[in-house]
Short mmCIF file of C-alpha atoms and ligand atoms in Angstrom, two decimals:
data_model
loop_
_atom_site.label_atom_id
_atom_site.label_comp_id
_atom_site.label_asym_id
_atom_site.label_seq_id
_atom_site.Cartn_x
_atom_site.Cartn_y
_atom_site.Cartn_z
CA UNK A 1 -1.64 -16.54 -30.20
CA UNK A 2 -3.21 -19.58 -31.47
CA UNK A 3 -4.31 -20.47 -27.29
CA UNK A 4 -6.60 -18.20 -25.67
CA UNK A 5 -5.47 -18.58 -22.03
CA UNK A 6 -8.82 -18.99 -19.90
CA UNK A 7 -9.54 -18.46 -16.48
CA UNK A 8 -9.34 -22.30 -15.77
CA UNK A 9 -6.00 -22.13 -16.82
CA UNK A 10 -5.36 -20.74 -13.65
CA UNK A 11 -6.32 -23.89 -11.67
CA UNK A 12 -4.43 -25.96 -14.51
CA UNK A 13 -1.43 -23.90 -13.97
CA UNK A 14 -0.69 -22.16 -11.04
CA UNK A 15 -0.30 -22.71 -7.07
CA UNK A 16 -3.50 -22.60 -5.53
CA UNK A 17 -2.62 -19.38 -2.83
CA UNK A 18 -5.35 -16.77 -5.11
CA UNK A 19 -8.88 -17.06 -6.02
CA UNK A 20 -8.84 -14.78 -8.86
CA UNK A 21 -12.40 -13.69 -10.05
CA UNK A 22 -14.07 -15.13 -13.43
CA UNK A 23 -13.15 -12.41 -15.56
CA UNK A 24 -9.42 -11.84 -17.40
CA UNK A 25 -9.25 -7.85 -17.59
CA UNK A 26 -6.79 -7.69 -21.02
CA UNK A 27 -6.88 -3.48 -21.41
CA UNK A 28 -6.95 -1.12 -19.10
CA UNK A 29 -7.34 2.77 -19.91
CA UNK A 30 -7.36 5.66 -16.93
CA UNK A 31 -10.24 3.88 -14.61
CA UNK A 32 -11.58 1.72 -17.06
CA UNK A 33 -10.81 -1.46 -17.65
CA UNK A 34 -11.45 -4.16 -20.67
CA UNK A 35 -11.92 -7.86 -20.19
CA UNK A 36 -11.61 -10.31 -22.79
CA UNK A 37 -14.95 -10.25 -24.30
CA UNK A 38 -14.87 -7.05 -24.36
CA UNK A 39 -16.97 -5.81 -21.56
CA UNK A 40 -16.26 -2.59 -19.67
CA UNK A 41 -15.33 -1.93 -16.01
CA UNK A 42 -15.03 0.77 -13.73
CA UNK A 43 -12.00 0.88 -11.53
CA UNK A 44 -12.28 1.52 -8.25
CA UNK A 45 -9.36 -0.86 -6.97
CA UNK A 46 -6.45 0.40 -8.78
CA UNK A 47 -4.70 -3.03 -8.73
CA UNK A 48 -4.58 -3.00 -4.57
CA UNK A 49 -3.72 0.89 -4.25
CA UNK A 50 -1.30 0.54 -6.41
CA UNK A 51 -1.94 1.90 -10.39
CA UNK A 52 -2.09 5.68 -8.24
CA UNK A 53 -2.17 6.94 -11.88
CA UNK A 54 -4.84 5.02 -13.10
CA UNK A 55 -4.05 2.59 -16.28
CA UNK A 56 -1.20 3.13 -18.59
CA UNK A 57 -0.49 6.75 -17.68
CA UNK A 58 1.04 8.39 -20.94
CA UNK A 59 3.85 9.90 -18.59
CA UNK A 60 4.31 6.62 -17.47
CA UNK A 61 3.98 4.78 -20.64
CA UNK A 62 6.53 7.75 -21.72
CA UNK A 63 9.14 6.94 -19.28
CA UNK A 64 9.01 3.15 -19.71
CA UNK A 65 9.11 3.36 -23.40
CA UNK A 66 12.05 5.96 -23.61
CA UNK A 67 13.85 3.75 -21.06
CA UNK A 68 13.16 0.28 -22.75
CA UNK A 69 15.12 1.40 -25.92
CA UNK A 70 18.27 2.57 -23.48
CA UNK A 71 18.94 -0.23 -20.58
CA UNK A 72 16.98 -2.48 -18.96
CA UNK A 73 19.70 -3.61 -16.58
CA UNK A 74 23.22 -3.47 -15.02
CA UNK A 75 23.01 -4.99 -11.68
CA UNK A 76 24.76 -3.25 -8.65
CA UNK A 77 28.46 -3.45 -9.32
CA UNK A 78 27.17 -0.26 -11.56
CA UNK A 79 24.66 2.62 -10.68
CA UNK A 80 22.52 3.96 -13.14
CA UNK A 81 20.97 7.16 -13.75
CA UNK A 82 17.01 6.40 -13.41
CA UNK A 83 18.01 4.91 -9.72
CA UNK A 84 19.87 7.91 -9.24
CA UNK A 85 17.44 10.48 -10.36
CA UNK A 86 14.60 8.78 -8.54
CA UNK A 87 16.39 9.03 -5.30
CA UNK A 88 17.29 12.25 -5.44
CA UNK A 89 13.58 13.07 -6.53
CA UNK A 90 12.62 11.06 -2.95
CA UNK A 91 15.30 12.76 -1.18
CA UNK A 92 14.15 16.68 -1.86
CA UNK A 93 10.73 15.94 -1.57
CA UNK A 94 10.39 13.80 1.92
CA UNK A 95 12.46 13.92 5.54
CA UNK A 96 15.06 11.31 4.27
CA UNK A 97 18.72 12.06 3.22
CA UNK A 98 18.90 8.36 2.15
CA UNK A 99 16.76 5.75 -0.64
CA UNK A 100 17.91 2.10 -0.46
CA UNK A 101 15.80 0.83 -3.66
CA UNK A 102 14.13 -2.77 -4.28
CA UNK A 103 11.20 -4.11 -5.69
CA UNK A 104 7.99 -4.57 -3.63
CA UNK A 105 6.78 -3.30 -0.36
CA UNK A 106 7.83 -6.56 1.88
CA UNK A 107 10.98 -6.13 0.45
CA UNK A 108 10.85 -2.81 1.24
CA UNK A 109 9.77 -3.38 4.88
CA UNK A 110 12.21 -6.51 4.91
CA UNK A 111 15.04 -3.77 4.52
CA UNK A 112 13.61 -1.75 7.23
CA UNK A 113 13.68 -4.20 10.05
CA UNK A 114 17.01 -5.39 9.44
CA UNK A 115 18.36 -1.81 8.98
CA UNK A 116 16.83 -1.21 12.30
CA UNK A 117 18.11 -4.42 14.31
CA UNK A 118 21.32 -3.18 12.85
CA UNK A 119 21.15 -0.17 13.44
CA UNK A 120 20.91 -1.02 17.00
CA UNK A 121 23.22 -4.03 17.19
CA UNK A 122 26.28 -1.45 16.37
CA UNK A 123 25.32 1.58 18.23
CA UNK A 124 24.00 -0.26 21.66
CA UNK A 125 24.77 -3.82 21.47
CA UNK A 126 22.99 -7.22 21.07
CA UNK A 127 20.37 -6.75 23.37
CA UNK A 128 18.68 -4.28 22.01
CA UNK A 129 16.30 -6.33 19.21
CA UNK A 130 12.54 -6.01 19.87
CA UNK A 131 10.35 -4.93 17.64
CA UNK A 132 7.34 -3.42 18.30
CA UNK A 133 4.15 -3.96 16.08
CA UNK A 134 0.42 -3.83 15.89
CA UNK A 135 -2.40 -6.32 15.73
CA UNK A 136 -4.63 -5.63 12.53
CA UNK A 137 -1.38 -4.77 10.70
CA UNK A 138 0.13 -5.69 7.40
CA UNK A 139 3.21 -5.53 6.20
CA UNK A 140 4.58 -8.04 3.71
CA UNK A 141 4.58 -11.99 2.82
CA UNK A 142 8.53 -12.57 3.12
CA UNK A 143 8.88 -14.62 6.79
CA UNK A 144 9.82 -12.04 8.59
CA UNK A 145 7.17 -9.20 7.73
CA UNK A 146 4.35 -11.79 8.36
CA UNK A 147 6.05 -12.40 11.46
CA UNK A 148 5.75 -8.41 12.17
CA UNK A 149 2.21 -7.86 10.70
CA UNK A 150 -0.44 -8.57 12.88
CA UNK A 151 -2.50 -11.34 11.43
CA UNK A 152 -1.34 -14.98 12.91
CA UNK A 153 -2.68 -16.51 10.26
CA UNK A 154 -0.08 -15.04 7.49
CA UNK A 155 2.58 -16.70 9.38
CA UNK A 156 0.95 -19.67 10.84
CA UNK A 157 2.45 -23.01 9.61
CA UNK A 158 5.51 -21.92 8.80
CA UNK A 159 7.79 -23.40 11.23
CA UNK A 160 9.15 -20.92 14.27
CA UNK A 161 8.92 -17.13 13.79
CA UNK A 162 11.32 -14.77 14.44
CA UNK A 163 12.37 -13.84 17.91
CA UNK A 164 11.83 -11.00 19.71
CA UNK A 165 8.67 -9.54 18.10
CA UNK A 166 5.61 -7.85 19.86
CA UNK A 167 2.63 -6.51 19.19
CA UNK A 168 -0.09 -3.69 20.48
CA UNK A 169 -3.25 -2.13 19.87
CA UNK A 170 -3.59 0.41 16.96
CA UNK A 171 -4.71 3.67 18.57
CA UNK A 172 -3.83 2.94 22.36
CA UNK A 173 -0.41 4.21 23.34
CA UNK A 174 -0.63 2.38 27.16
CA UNK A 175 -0.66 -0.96 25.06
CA UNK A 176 2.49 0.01 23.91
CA UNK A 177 3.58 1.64 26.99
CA UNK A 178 3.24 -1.77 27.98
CA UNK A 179 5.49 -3.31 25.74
CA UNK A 180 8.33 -0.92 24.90
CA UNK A 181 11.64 -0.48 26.79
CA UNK A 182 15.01 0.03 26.36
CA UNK A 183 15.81 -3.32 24.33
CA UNK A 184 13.17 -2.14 21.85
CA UNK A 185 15.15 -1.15 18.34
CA UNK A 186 11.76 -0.61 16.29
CA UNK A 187 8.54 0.32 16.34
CA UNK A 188 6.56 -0.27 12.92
CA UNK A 189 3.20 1.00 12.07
CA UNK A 190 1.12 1.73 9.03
CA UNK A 191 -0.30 5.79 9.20
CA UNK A 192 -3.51 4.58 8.45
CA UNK A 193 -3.92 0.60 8.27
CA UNK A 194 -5.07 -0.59 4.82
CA UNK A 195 -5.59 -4.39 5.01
CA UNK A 196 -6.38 -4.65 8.76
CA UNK A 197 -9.16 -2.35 7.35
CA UNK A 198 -8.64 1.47 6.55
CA UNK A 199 -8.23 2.53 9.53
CA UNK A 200 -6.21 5.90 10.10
CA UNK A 201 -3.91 6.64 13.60
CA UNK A 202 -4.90 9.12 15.48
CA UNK A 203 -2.90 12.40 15.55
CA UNK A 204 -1.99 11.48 19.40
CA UNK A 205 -1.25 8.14 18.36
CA UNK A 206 1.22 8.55 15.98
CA UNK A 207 2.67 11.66 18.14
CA UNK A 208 2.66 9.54 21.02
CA UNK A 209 4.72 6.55 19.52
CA UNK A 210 7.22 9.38 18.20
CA UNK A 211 8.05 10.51 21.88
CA UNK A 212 7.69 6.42 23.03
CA UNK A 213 10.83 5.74 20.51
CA UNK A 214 12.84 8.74 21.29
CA UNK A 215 12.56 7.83 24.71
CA UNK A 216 13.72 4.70 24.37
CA UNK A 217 16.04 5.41 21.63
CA UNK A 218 13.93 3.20 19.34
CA UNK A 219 13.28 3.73 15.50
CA UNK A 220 10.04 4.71 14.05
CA UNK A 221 9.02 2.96 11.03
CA UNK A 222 5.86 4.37 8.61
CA UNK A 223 4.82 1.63 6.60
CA UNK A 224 3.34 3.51 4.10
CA UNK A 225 3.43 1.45 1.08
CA UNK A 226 -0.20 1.41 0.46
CA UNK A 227 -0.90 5.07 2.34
CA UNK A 228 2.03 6.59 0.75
CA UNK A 229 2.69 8.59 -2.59
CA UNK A 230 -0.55 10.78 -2.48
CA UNK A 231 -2.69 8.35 -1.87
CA UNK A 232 -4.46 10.54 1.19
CA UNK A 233 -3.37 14.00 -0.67
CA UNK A 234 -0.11 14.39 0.64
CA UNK A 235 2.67 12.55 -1.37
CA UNK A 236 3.33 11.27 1.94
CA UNK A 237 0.93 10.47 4.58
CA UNK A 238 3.62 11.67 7.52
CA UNK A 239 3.24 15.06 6.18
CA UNK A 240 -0.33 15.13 7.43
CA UNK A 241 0.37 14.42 11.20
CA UNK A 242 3.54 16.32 11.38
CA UNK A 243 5.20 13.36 12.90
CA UNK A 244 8.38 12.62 11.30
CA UNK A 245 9.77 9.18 11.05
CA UNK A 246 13.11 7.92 10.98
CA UNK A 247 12.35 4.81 8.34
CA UNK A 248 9.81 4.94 5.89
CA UNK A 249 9.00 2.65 3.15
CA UNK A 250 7.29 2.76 0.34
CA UNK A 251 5.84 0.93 -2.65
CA UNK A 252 2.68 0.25 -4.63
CA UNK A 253 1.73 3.61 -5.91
CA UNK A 254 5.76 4.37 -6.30
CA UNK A 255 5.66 2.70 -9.35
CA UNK A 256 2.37 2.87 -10.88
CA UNK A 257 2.54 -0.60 -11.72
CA UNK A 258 6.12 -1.48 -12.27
CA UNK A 259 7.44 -3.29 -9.51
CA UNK A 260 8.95 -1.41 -7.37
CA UNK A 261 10.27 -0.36 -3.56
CA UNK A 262 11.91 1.93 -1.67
CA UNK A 263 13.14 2.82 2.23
CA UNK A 264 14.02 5.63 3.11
CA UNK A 265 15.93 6.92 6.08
CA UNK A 266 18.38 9.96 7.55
CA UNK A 267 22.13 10.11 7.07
CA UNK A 268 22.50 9.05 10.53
CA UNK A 269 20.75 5.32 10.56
CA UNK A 270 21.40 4.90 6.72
CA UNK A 271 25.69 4.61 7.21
CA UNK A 272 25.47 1.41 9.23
CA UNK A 273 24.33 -0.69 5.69
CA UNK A 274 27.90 -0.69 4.71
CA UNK A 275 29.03 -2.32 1.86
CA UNK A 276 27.75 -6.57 1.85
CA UNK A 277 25.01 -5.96 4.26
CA UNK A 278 22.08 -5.93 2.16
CA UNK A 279 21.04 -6.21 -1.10
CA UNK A 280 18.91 -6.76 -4.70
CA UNK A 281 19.71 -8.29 -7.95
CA UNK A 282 16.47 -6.28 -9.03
CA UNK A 283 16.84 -3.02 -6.61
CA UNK A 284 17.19 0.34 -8.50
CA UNK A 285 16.04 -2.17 -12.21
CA UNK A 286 16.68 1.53 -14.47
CA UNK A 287 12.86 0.51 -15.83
CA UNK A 288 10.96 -0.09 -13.13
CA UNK A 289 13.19 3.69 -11.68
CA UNK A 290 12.63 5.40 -14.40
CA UNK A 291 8.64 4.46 -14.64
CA UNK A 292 8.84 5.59 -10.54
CA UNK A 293 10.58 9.15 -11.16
CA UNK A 294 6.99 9.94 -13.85
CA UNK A 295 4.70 8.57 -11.42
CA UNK A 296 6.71 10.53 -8.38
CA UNK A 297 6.72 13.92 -10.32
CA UNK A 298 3.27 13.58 -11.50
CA UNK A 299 1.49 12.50 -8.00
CA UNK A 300 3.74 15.44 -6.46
CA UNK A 301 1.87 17.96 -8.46
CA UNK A 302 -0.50 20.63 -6.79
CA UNK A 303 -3.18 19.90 -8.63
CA UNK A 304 -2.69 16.28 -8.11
CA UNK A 305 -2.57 16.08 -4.41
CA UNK A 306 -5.36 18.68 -4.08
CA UNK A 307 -7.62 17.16 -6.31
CA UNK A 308 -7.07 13.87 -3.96
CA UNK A 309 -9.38 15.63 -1.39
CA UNK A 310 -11.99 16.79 -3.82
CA UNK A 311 -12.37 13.02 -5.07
CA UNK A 312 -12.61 11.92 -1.44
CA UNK A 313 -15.32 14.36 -0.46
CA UNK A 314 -16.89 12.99 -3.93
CA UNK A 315 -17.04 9.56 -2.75
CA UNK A 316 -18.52 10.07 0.78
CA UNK A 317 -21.57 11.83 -0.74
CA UNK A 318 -22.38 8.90 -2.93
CA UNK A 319 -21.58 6.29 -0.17
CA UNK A 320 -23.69 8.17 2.32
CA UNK A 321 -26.23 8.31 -0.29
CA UNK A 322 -26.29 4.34 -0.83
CA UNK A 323 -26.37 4.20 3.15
CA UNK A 324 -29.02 6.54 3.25
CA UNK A 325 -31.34 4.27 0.29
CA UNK A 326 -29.91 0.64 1.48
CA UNK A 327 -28.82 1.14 4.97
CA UNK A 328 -25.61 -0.85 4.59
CA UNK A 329 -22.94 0.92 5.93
CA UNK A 330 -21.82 1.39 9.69
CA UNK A 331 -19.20 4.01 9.44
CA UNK A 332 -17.30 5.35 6.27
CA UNK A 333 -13.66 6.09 6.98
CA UNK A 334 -10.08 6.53 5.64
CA UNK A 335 -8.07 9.16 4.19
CA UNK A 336 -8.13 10.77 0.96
CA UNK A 337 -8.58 7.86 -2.04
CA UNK A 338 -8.10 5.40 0.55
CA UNK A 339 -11.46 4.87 2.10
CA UNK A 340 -13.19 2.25 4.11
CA UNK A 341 -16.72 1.57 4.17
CA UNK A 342 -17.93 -0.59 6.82
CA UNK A 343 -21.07 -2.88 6.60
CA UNK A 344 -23.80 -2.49 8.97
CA UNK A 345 -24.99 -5.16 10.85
CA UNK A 346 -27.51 -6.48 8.36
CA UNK A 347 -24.95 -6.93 5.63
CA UNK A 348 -22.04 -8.17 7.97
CA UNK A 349 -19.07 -10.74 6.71
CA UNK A 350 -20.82 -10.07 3.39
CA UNK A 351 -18.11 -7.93 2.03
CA UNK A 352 -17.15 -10.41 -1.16
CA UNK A 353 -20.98 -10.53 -1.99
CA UNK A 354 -20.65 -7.10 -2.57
CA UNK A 355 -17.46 -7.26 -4.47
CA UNK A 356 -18.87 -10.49 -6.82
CA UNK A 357 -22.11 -8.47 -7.49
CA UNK A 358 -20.37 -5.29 -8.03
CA UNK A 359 -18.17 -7.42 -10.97
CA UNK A 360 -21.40 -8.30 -12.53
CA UNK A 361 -22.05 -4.55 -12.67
CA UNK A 362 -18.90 -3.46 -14.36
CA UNK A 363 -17.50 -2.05 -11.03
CA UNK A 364 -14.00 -3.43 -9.66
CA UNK A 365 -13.58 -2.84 -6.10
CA UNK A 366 -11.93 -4.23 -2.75
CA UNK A 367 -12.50 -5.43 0.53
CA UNK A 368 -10.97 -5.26 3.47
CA UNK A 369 -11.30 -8.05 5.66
CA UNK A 370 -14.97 -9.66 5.37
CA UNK A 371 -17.13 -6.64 6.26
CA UNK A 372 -15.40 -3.43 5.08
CA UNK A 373 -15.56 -2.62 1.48
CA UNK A 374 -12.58 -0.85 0.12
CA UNK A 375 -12.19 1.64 -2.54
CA UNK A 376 -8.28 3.07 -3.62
CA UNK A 377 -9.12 4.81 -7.10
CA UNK A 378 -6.53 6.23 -9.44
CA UNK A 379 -5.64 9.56 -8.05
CA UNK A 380 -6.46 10.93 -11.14
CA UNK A 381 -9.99 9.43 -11.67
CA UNK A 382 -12.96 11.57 -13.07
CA UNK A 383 -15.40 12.39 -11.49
CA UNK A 384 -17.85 10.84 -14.77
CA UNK A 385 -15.78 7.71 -13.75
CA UNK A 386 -16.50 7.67 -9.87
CA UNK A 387 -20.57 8.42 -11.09
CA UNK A 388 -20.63 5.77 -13.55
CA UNK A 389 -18.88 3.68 -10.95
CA UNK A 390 -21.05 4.65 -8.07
CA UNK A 391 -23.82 3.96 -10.47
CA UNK A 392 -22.31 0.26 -10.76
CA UNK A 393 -22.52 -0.32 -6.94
CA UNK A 394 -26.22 0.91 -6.65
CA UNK A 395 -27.29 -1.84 -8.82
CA UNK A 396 -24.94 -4.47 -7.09
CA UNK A 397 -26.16 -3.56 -3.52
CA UNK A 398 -29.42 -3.49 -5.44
CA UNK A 399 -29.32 -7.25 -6.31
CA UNK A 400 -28.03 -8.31 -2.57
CA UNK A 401 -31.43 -7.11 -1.15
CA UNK A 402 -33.21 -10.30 -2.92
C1 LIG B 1 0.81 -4.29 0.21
C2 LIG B 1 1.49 -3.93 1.46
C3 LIG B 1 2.76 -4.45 1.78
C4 LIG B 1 3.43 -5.51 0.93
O1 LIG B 1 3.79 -5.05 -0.31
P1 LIG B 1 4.22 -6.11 -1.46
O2 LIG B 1 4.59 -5.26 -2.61
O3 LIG B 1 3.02 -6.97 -1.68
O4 LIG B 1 5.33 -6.89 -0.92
C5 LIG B 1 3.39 -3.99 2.91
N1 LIG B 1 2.80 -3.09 3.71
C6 LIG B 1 1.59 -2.57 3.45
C7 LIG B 1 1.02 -1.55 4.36
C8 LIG B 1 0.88 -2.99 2.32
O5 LIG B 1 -0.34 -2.51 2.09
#
């Protein structure tokens, strides 16, 4: 290439709707990362939850290269065999009997709502179209999803939302007590809310909402696209409560970073998408299934999931340590890799500080809304990795004290 792209290309180039940092990572390896002069980072991020194997995998790299040399893609007049295998993968492993397959997690939970306001227009008529939410929640930037997440300011500006849409408190079944009844079709929620900022149901919660939608005959949507596929050391974070939904979606981590999506639902819900009623050009791409099938048999491993817990445990000591020297954290939450570390008072709103010093360190990491830091790791990360990491964030929080 005889023109280095830089990062000022990105203001030359592109829409202004991201910030991206200063640095262009080129490489990445496991949890480390290479920018382009060179310089080494830790990965605590995993792209946004979403490289669940850490960088370039060699099952995944496997998969994609096997598949590149066969077919890339046929479109849905024809099925393929990667789409196939990968839903039959999702099918033994989780609840659902049947995987509609597209390629991101709005998409995902796009498919979701309408399969649920269908589901509902043909078995109990029109009426029967509101969909319960929560504040704090997130799930998608396609109009509708905004309009369902629980952040105004995703959907603000846009012209008029969506009808019939409501939403609750996280955690406090008489808010939605409140708000359901019999015209509800849907009630959505994330297992443990990732952008609103890590925060996990509680068991009553989630149980609660279960025996709120078979009340009412409503669906239950997990969101789990950013909980989901291991992430808190089950492949899915349902199996944890013991509460059983009747949608789930999924993404991020499904494809290790190859775009990718997937709902899944019971025999029962699933035969009202008859033919025309929804669709892809991209859904069930044979690449971007046949990268998902390697990342969904390797997260599903024993060792895998169980070592999910160990890493967790891991990075509570050191975060309680840092609390313990610095004093900055309020409460550290979350489930399995996907934790939440809230700043105390005295470092407050000061979340991208962290994040920008922690760059400077060789440490990527995430926030979650302006005072929780948030870490989502590579299942598969090392425990030299998380120290040399950890090590990373003692210097940043370090540098914030002057
Ligand atoms: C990231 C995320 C989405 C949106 O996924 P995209 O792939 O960005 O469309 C939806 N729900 C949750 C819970 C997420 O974290």
């Amino acid at each position: 290439m005889s023109w280095t792209p830089a990062r000022e290309d990105f203001d030359n180039y592109m829409l202004p709707n991201y910030s991206p940092q200063r640095v262009i990572p080129v490489r990445g390896e496991g949890s480390r990362l290479w920018d382009q002069e060179g310089r080494e980072y830790i990965d605590f991020a995993g792209g946004i939850a979403v490289n669940g194997l850490g960088h370039c995998h060699p099952a995944l790299v496997k998969a994609l290269r096997e598949q590149s040399e066969k077919v890339w893609h046929l479109s849905n007049v024809y099925t393929n065999e990667p789409a196939l295998a990968l839903a039959k993968s999702l099918v033994d492993k989780t609840f659902a009997d049947k995987v509609f397959l597209c390629s991101s997690g709005g998409e995902a939970n796009e498919a979701a709502l309408k399969l649920a306001r269908r589901f509902a227009y043909d078995t109990f008529g029109e009426a029967k179209h509101k969909i319960v939410s929560f504040r704090q929640s997130f799930h998608g930037r396609t109009f509708f999803t905004v309009s369902v997440g629980g952040q105004p300011k995703y959907s603000q500006g846009f012209g008029p939302v969506p009808g019939g849409i409501v939403h609750g408190e996280f955690n406090n079944l008489d808010s939605v007590r409140e708000l359901i009844d019999n015209d509800t079709c849907a009630v959505i929620v994330e297992p443990v809310q990732g952008e609103g900022g890590v925060t996990p149901a509680t068991p009553e919660f989630l149980k609660g909402l279960r025996e709120l939608c078979d009340q009412h005959d409503a669906l239950l949507i997990f969101d789990e696209v950013q909980c989901g596929m291991g992430r808190t050391g089950q492949l899915y974070t349902y199996m944890h409560y013991g509460v059983t939904p009747d949608i789930l979606t999924s993404a991020k981590a499904l494809g290790g970073g190859f775009p990718i999506g997937a709902m899944l639902t019971t025999d029962r819900i699933a035969k009202v998408f008859v033919v025309g009623t929804h669709g892809s050009t991209y859904g069930g791409n044979p690449l971007a299934c046949a990268v998902a099938l390697a990342a969904v048999e390797t997260i599903s491993q024993p060792d895998v999931l169980k070592g999910v817990e160990q890493r967790f445990e891991l990075f509570k000591s050191h975060l309680e340590a840092l609390d313990r020297k610095y004093g900055v954290f309020k409460e550290i939450r979350g489930m399995g890799l996907l934790i939440g570390a809230e700043l105390s008072d005295a470092y407050a709103e000061r979340g991208r500080d962290v994040l920008a010093a922690a760059i400077d360190e060789g440490l990527m990491m995430l926030v979650a809304g302006p005072s929780v830091l948030r870490f989502a790791p590579s299942l598969v990360i090392s425990e030299q990795e998380i120290e040399d990491g950890m090590a990373c964030l003692d210097h940043a929080l370090a540098r914030l004290q002057d």
